[in-house]
PDB file of C-alpha atoms and ligand atoms in Angstrom:
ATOM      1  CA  UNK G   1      -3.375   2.406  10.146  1.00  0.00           C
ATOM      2  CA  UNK G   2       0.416   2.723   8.745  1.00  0.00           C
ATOM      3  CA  UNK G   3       3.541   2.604  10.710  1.00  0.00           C
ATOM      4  CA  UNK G   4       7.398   2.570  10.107  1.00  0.00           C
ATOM      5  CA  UNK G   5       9.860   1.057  11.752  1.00  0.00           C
ATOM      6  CA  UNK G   6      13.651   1.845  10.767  1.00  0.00           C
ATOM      7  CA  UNK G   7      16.620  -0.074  11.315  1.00  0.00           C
ATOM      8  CA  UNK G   8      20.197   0.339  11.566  1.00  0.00           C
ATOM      9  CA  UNK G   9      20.776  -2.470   8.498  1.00  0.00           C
ATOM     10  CA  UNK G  10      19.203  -4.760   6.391  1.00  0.00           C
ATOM     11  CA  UNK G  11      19.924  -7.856   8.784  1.00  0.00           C
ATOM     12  CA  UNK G  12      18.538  -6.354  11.375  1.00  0.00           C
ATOM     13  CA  UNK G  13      15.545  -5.351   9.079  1.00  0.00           C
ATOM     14  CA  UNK G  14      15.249  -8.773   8.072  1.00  0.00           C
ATOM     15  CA  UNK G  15      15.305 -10.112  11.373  1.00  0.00           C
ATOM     16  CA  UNK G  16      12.146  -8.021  12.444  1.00  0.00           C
ATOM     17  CA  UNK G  17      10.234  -9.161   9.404  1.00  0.00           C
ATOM     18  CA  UNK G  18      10.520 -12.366  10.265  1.00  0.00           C
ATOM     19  CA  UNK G  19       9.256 -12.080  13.607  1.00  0.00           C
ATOM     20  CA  UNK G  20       6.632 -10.325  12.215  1.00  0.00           C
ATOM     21  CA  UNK G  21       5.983 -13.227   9.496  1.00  0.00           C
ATOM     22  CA  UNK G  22       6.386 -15.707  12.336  1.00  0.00           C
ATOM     23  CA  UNK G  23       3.889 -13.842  14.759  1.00  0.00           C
ATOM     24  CA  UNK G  24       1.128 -12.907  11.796  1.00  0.00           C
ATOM     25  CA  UNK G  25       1.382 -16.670  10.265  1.00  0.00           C
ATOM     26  CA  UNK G  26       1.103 -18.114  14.226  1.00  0.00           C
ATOM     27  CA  UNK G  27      -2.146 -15.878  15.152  1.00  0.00           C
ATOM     28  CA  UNK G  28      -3.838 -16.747  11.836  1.00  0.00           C
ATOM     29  CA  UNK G  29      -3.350 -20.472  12.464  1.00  0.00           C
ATOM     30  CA  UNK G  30      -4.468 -19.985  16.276  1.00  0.00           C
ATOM     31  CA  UNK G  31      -7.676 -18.479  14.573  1.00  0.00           C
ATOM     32  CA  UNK G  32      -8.709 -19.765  11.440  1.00  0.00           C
ATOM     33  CA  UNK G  33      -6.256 -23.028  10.676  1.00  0.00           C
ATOM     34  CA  UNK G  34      -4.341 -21.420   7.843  1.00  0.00           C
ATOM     35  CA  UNK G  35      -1.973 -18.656   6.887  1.00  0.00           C
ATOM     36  CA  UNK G  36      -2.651 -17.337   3.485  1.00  0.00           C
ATOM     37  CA  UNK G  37       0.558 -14.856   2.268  1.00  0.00           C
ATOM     38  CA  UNK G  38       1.333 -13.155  -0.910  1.00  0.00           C
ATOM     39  CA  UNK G  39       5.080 -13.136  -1.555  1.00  0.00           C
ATOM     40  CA  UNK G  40       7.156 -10.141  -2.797  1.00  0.00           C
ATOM     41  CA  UNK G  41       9.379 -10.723  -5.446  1.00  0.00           C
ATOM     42  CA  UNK G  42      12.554  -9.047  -6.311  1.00  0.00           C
ATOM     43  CA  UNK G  43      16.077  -9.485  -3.990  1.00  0.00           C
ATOM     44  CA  UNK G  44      15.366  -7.313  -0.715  1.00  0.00           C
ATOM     45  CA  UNK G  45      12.860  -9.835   0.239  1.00  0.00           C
ATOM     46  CA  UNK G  46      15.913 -13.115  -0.564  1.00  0.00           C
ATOM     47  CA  UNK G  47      17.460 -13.264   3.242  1.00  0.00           C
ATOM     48  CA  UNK G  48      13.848 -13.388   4.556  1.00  0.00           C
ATOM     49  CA  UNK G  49      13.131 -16.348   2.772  1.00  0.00           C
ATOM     50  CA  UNK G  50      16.379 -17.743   3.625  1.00  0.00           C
ATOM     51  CA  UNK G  51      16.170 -16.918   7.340  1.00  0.00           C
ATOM     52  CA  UNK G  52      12.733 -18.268   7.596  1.00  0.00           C
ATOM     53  CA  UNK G  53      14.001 -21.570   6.217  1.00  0.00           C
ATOM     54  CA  UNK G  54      16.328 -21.707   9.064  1.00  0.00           C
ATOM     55  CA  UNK G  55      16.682 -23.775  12.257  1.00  0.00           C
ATOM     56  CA  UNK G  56      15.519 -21.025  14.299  1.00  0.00           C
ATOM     57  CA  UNK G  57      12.624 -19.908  12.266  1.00  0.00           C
ATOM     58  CA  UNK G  58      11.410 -22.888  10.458  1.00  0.00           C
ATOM     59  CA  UNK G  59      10.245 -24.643  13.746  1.00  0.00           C
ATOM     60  CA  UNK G  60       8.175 -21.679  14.448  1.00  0.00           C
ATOM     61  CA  UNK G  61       5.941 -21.843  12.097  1.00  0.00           C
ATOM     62  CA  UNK G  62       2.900 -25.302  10.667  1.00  0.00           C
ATOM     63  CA  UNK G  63       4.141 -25.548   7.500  1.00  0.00           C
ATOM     64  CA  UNK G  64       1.099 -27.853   6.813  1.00  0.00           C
ATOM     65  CA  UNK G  65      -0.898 -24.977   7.212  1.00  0.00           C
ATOM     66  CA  UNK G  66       0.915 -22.147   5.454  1.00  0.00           C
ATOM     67  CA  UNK G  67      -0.589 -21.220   1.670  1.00  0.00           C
ATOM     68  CA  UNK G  68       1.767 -19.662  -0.418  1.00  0.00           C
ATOM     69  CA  UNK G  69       0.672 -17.551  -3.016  1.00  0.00           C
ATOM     70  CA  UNK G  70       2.977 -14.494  -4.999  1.00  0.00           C
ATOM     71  CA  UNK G  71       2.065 -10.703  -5.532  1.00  0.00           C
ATOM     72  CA  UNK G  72       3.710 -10.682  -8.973  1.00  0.00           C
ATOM     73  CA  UNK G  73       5.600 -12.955 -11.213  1.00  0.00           C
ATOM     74  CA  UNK G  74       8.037 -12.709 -14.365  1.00  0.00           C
ATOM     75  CA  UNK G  75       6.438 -14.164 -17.434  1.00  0.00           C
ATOM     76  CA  UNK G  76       9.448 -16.669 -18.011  1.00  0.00           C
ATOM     77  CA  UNK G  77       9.194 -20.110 -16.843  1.00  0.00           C
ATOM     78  CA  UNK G  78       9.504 -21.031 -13.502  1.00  0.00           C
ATOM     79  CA  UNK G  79      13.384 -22.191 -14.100  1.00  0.00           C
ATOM     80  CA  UNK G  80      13.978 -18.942 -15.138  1.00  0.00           C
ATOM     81  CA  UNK G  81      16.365 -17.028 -13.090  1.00  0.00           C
ATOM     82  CA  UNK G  82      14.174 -13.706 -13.100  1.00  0.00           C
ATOM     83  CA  UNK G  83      11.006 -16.094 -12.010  1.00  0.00           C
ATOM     84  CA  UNK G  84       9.901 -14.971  -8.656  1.00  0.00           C
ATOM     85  CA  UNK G  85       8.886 -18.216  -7.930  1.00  0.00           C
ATOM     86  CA  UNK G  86      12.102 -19.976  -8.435  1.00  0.00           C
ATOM     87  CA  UNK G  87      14.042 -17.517  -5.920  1.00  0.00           C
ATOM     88  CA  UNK G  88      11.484 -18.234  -3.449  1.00  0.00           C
ATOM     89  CA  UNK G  89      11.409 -22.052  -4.183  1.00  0.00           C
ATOM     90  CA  UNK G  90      15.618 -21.901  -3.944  1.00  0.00           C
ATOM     91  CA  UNK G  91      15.598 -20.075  -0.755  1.00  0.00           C
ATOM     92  CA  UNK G  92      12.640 -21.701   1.283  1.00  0.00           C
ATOM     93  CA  UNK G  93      10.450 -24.053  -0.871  1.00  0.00           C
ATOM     94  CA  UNK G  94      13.338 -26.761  -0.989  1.00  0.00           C
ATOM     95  CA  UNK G  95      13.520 -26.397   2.624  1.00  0.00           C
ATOM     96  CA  UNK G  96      10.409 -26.465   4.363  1.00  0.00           C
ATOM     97  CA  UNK G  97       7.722 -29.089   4.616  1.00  0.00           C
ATOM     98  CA  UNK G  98       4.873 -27.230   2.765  1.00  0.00           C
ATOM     99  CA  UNK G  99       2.509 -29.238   0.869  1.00  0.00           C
ATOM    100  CA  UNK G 100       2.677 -29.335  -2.761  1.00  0.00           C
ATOM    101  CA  UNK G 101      -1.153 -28.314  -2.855  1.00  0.00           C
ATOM    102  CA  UNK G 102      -0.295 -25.306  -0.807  1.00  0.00           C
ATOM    103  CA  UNK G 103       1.845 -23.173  -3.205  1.00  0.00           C
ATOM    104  CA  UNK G 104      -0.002 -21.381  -5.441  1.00  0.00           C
ATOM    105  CA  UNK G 105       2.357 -19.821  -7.894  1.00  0.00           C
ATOM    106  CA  UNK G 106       1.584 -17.745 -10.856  1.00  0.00           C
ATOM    107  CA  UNK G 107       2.198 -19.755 -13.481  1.00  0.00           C
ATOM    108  CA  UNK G 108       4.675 -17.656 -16.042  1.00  0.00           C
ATOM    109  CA  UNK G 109       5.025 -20.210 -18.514  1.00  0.00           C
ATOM    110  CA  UNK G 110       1.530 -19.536 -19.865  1.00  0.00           C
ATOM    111  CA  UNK G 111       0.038 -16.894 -22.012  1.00  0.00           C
ATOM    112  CA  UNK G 112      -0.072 -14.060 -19.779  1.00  0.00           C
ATOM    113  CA  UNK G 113      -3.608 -13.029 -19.838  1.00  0.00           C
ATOM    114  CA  UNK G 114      -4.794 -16.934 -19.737  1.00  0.00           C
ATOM    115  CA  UNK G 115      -1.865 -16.908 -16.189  1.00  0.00           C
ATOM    116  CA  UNK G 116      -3.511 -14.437 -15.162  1.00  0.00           C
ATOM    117  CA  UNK G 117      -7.476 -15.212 -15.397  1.00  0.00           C
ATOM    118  CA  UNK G 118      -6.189 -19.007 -13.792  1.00  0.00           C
ATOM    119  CA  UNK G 119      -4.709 -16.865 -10.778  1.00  0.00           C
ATOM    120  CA  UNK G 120      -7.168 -15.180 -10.167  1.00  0.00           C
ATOM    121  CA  UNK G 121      -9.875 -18.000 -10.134  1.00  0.00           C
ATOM    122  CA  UNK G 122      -7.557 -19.339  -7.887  1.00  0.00           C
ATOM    123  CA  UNK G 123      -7.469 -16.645  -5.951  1.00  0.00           C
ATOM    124  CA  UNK G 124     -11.303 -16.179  -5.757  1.00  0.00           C
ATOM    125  CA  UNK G 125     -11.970 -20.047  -4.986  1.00  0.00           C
ATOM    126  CA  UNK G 126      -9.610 -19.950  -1.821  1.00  0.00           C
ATOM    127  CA  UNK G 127     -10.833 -16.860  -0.409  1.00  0.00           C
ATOM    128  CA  UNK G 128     -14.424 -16.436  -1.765  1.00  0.00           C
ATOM    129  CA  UNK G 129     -15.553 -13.320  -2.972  1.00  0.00           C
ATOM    130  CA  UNK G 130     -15.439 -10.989  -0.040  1.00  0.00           C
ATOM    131  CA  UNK G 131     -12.007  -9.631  -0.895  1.00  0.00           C
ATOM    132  CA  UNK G 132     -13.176  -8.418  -3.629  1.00  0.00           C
ATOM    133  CA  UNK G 133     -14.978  -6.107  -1.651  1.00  0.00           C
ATOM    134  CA  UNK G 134     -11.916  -4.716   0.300  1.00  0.00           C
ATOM    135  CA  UNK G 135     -13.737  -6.167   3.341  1.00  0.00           C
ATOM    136  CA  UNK G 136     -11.455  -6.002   6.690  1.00  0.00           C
ATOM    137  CA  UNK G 137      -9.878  -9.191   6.850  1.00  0.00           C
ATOM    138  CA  UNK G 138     -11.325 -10.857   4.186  1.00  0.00           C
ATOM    139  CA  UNK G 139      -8.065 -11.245   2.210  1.00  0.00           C
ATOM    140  CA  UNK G 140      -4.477 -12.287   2.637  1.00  0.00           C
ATOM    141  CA  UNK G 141      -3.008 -12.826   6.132  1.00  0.00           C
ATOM    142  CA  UNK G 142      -0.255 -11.125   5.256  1.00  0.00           C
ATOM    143  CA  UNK G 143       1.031  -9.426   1.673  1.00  0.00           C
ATOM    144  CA  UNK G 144       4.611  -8.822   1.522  1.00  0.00           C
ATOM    145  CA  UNK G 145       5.734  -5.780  -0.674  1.00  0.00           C
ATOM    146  CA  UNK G 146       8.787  -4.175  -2.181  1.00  0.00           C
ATOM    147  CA  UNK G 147       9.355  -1.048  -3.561  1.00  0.00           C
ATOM    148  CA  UNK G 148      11.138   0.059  -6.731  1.00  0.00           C
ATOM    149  CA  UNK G 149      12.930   2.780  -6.931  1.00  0.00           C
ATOM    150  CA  UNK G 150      10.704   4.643  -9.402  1.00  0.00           C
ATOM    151  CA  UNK G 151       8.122   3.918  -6.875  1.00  0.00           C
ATOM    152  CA  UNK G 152       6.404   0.615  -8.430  1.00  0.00           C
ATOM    153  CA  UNK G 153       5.020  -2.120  -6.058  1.00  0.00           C
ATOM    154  CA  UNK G 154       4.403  -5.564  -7.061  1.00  0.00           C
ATOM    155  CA  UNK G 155       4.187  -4.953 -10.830  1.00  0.00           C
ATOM    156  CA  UNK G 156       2.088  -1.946 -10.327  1.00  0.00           C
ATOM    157  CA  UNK G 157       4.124   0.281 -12.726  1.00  0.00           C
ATOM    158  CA  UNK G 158       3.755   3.616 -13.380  1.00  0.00           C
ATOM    159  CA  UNK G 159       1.391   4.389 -15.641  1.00  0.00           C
ATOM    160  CA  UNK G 160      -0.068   1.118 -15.581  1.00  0.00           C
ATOM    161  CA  UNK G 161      -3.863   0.411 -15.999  1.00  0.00           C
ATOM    162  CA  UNK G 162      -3.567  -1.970 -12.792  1.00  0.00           C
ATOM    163  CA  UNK G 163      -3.325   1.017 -10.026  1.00  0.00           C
ATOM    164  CA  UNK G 164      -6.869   2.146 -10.929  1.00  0.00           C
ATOM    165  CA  UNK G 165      -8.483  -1.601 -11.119  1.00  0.00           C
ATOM    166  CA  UNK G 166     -11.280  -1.450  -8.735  1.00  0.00           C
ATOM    167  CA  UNK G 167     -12.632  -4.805 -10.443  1.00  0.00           C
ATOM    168  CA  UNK G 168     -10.056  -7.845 -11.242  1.00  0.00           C
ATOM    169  CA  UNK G 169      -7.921  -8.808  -8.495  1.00  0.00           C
ATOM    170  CA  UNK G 170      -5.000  -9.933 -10.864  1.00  0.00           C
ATOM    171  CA  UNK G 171      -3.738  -8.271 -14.103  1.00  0.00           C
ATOM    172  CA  UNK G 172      -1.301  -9.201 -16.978  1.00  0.00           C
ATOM    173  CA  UNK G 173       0.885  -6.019 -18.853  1.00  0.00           C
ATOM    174  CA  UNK G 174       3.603  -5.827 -20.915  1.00  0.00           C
ATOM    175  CA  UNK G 175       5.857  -3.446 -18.833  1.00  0.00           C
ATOM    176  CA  UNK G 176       8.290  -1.208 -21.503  1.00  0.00           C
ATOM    177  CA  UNK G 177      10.136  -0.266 -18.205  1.00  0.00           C
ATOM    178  CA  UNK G 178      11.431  -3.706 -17.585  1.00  0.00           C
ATOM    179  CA  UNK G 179      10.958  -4.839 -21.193  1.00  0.00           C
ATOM    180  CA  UNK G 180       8.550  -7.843 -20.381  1.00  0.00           C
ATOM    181  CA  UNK G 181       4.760  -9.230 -19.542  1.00  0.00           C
ATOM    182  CA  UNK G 182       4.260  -9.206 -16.091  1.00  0.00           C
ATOM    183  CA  UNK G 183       1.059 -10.534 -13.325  1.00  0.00           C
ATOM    184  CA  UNK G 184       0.453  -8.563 -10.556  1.00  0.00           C
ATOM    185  CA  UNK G 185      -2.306  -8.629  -7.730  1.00  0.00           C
ATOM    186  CA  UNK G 186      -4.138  -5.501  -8.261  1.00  0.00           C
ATOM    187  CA  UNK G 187      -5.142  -3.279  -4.914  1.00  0.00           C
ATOM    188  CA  UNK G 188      -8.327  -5.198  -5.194  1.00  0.00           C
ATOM    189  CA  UNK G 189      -7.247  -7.821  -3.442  1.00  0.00           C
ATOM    190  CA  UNK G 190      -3.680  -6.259  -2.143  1.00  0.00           C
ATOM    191  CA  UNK G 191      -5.682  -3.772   0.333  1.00  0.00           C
ATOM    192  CA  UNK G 192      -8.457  -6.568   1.295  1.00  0.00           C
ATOM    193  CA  UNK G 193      -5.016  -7.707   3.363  1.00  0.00           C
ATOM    194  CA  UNK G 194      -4.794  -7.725   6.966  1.00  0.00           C
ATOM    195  CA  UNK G 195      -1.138  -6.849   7.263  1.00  0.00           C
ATOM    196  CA  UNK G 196       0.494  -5.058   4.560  1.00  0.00           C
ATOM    197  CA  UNK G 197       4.243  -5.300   4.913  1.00  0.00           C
ATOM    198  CA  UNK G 198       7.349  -3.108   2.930  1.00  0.00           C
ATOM    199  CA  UNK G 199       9.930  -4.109   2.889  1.00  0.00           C
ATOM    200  CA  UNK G 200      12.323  -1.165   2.018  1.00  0.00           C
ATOM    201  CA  UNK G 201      16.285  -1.041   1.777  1.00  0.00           C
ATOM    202  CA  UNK G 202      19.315   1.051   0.367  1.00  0.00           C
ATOM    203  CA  UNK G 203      20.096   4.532  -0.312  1.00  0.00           C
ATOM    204  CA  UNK G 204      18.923   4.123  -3.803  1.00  0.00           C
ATOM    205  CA  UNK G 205      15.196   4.197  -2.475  1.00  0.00           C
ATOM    206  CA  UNK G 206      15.497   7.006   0.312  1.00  0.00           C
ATOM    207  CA  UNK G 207      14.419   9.743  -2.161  1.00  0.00           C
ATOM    208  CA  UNK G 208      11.619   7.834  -3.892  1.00  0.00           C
ATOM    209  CA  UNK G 209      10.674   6.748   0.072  1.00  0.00           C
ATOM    210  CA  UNK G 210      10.207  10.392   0.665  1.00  0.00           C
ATOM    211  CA  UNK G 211       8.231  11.005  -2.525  1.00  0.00           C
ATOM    212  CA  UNK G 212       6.111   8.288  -1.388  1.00  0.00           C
ATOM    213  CA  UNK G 213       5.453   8.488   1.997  1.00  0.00           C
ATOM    214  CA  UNK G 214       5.914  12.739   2.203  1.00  0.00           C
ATOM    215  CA  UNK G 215       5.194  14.114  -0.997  1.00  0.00           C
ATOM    216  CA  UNK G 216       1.533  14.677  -3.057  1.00  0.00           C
ATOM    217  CA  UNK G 217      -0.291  11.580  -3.561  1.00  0.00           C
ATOM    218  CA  UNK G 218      -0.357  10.559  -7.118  1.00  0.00           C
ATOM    219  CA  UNK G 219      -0.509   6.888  -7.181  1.00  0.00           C
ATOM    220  CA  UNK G 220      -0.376   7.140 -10.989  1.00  0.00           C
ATOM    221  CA  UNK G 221       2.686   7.761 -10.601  1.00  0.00           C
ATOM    222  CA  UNK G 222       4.047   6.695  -7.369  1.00  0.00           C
ATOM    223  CA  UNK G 223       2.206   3.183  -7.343  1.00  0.00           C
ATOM    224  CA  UNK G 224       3.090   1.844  -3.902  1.00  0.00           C
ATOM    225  CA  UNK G 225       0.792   5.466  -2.651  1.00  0.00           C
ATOM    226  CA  UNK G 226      -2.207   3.367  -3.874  1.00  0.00           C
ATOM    227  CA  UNK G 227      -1.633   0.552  -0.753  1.00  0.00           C
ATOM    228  CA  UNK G 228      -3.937   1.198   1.849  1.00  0.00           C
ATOM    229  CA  UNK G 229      -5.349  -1.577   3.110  1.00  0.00           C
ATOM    230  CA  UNK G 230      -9.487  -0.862   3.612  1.00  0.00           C
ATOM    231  CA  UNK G 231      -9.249  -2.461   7.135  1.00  0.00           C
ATOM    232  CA  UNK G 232      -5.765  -3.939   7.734  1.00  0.00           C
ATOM    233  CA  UNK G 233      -2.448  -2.774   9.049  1.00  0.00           C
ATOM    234  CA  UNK G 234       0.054  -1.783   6.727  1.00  0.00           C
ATOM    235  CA  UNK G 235       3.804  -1.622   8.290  1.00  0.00           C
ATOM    236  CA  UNK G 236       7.038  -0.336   6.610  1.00  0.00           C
ATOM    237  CA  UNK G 237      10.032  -1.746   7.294  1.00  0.00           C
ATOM    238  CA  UNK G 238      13.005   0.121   6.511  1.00  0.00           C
ATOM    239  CA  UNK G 239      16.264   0.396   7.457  1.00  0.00           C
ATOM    240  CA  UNK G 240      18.015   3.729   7.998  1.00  0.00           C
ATOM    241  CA  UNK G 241      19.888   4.068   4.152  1.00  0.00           C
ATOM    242  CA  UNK G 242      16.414   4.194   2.809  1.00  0.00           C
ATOM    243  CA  UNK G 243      14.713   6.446   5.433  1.00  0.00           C
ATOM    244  CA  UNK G 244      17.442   8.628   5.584  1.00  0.00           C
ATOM    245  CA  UNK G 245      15.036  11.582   3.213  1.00  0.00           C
ATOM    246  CA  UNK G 246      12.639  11.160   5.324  1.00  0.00           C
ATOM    247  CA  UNK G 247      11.766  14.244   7.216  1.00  0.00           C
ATOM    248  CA  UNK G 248       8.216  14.032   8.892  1.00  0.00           C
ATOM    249  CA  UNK G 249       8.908  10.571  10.293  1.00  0.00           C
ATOM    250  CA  UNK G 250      11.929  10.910  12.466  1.00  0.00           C
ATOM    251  CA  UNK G 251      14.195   8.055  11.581  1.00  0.00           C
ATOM    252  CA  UNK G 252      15.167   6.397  14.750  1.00  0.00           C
ATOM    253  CA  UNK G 253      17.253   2.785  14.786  1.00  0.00           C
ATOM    254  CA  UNK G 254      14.821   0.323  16.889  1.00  0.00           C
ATOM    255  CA  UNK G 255      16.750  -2.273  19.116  1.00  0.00           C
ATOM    256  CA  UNK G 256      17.306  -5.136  16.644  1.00  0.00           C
TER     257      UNK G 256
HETATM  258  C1  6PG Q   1       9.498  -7.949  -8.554  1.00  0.00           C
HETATM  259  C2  6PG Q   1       8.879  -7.363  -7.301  1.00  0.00           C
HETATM  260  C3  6PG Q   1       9.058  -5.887  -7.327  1.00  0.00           C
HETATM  261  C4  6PG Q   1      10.113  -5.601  -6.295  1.00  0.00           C
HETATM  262  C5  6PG Q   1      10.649  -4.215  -6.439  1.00  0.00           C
HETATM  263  C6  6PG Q   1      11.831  -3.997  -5.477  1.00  0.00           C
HETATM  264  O1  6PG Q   1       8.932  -8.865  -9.145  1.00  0.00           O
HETATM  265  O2  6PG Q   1      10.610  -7.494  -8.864  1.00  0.00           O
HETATM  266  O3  6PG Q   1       7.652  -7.751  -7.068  1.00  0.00           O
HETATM  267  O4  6PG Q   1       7.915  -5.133  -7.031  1.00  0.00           O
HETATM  268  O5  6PG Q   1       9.553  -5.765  -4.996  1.00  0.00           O
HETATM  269  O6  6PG Q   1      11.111  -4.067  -7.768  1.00  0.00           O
HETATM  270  O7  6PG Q   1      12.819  -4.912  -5.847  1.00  0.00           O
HETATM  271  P1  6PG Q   1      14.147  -5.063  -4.965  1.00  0.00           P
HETATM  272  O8  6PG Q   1      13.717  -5.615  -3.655  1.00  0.00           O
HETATM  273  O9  6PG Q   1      14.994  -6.033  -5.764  1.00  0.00           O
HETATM  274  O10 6PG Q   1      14.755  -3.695  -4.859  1.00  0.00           O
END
């Protein structure tokens, strides 16, 4: 099941998401004792963290119980300013009282393919192996996403080998795009999700939105298309600069 919601601005975008990542991370807790995310890199995704670390957000949430883990990194170290993990350690690691043991970041500092084959033994020790079968709730409580403007989620390029992976739940490729190796969670594990969340701003993106969520499905080359979770939700949140091509899905400003 996918659904859009559109809002007037990125704050007020923002806002929502974090309800949502407040309300998601609370019911998982209530129900199994943990709350198991995959981040999104890039900037759109920057004020969540930041709100989230917040007075009015941070309370909200057991930190103790919260397992961070990322749906793509940089391969640069993790002082690096294009690391994914250091913009989310800056904006809510340094600021919330998660324990060490519970951030599980992809470690760019290491040969790629070795990062990658640690990650994803990682990944298969904390949630056993029935993600890997796409089974309905099986995976990540929640999987944050972003979405390029050529279309690319995580670092599913494309062209890249990754959107077709029906085995390995975590890839590494040298991207020419972007002129660097990159790890990405492949829709393995991405779908296996229970909520799916875009996050989706700027007029830069409303074409490419259109394309995606409109147009033919060819995942090859549009790889956010190949999301769909197997049992899961998956939720776009937009606000109205990006869903301003959109023509099927009437783009209507919620009440922030
Ligand atoms: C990354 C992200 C990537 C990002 C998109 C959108 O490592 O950069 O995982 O998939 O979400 O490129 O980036 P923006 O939010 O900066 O537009």
């Amino acid at each position: 099941m996918a659904s859009i919601e559109v809002f007037p601005d990125l704050g007020r975008l923002i806002h929502a998401a974090a309800e949502h990542f407040v309300q998601i991370a609370s019911e998982a807790i209530v129900k199994n004792g943990r709350f198991a995310v995959a981040l999104s890199g890039g900037s759109t995704p920057r004020p969540l963290y930041d709100l989230l670390a917040c007075e009015a957000f941070i309370k909200c949430i057991d930190w103790s119980c919260v397992h961070l883990f990322w749906g793509d990194e940089r391969c640069v170290p993790p002082e690096d300013s294009r690391s994914n993990y250091r913009m989310v350690r800056e904006a809510l690691l340094d600021a919330v009282p998660i324990p060490s043991g519970n951030i599980h970041r992809i470690r760019g500092e290491d040969d790629p393919e070795l990062a990658a084959a640690a990650y994803e033994q990682g990944l298969r020790s904390f949630f056993g192996s029935s993600a890997a079968k796409g089974l309905p709730g099986a995976g990540f409580d929640l999987v944050l996403l972003g979405m390029g403007e050529n279309g690319h989620t995580a670092s599913l390029f494309p062209g890249s080998a990754a959107i077709t992976e029906r085995v390995r739940w975590v890839m590494a490729q040298y991207v020419e795009v972007v002129s660097m190796w990159r790890i990405t969670l492949t829709p393995v594990v991405i779908n296996a999700g229970k909520n799916i969340v875009f996050l989706v701003s700027g007029a830069g993106k409303a074409g490419r939105l259109r394309e995606v969520l409109e147009g033919p499905v060819q995942p090859e080359v549009l790889p956010a298309q190949v999301i769909k979770p197997s049992g899961g939700r998956l939720l776009w949140l937009v606000d109205e600069a990006a869903a301003r091509c959109l023509k099927k899905i009437r783009s209507e400003s919620l009440p922030s």
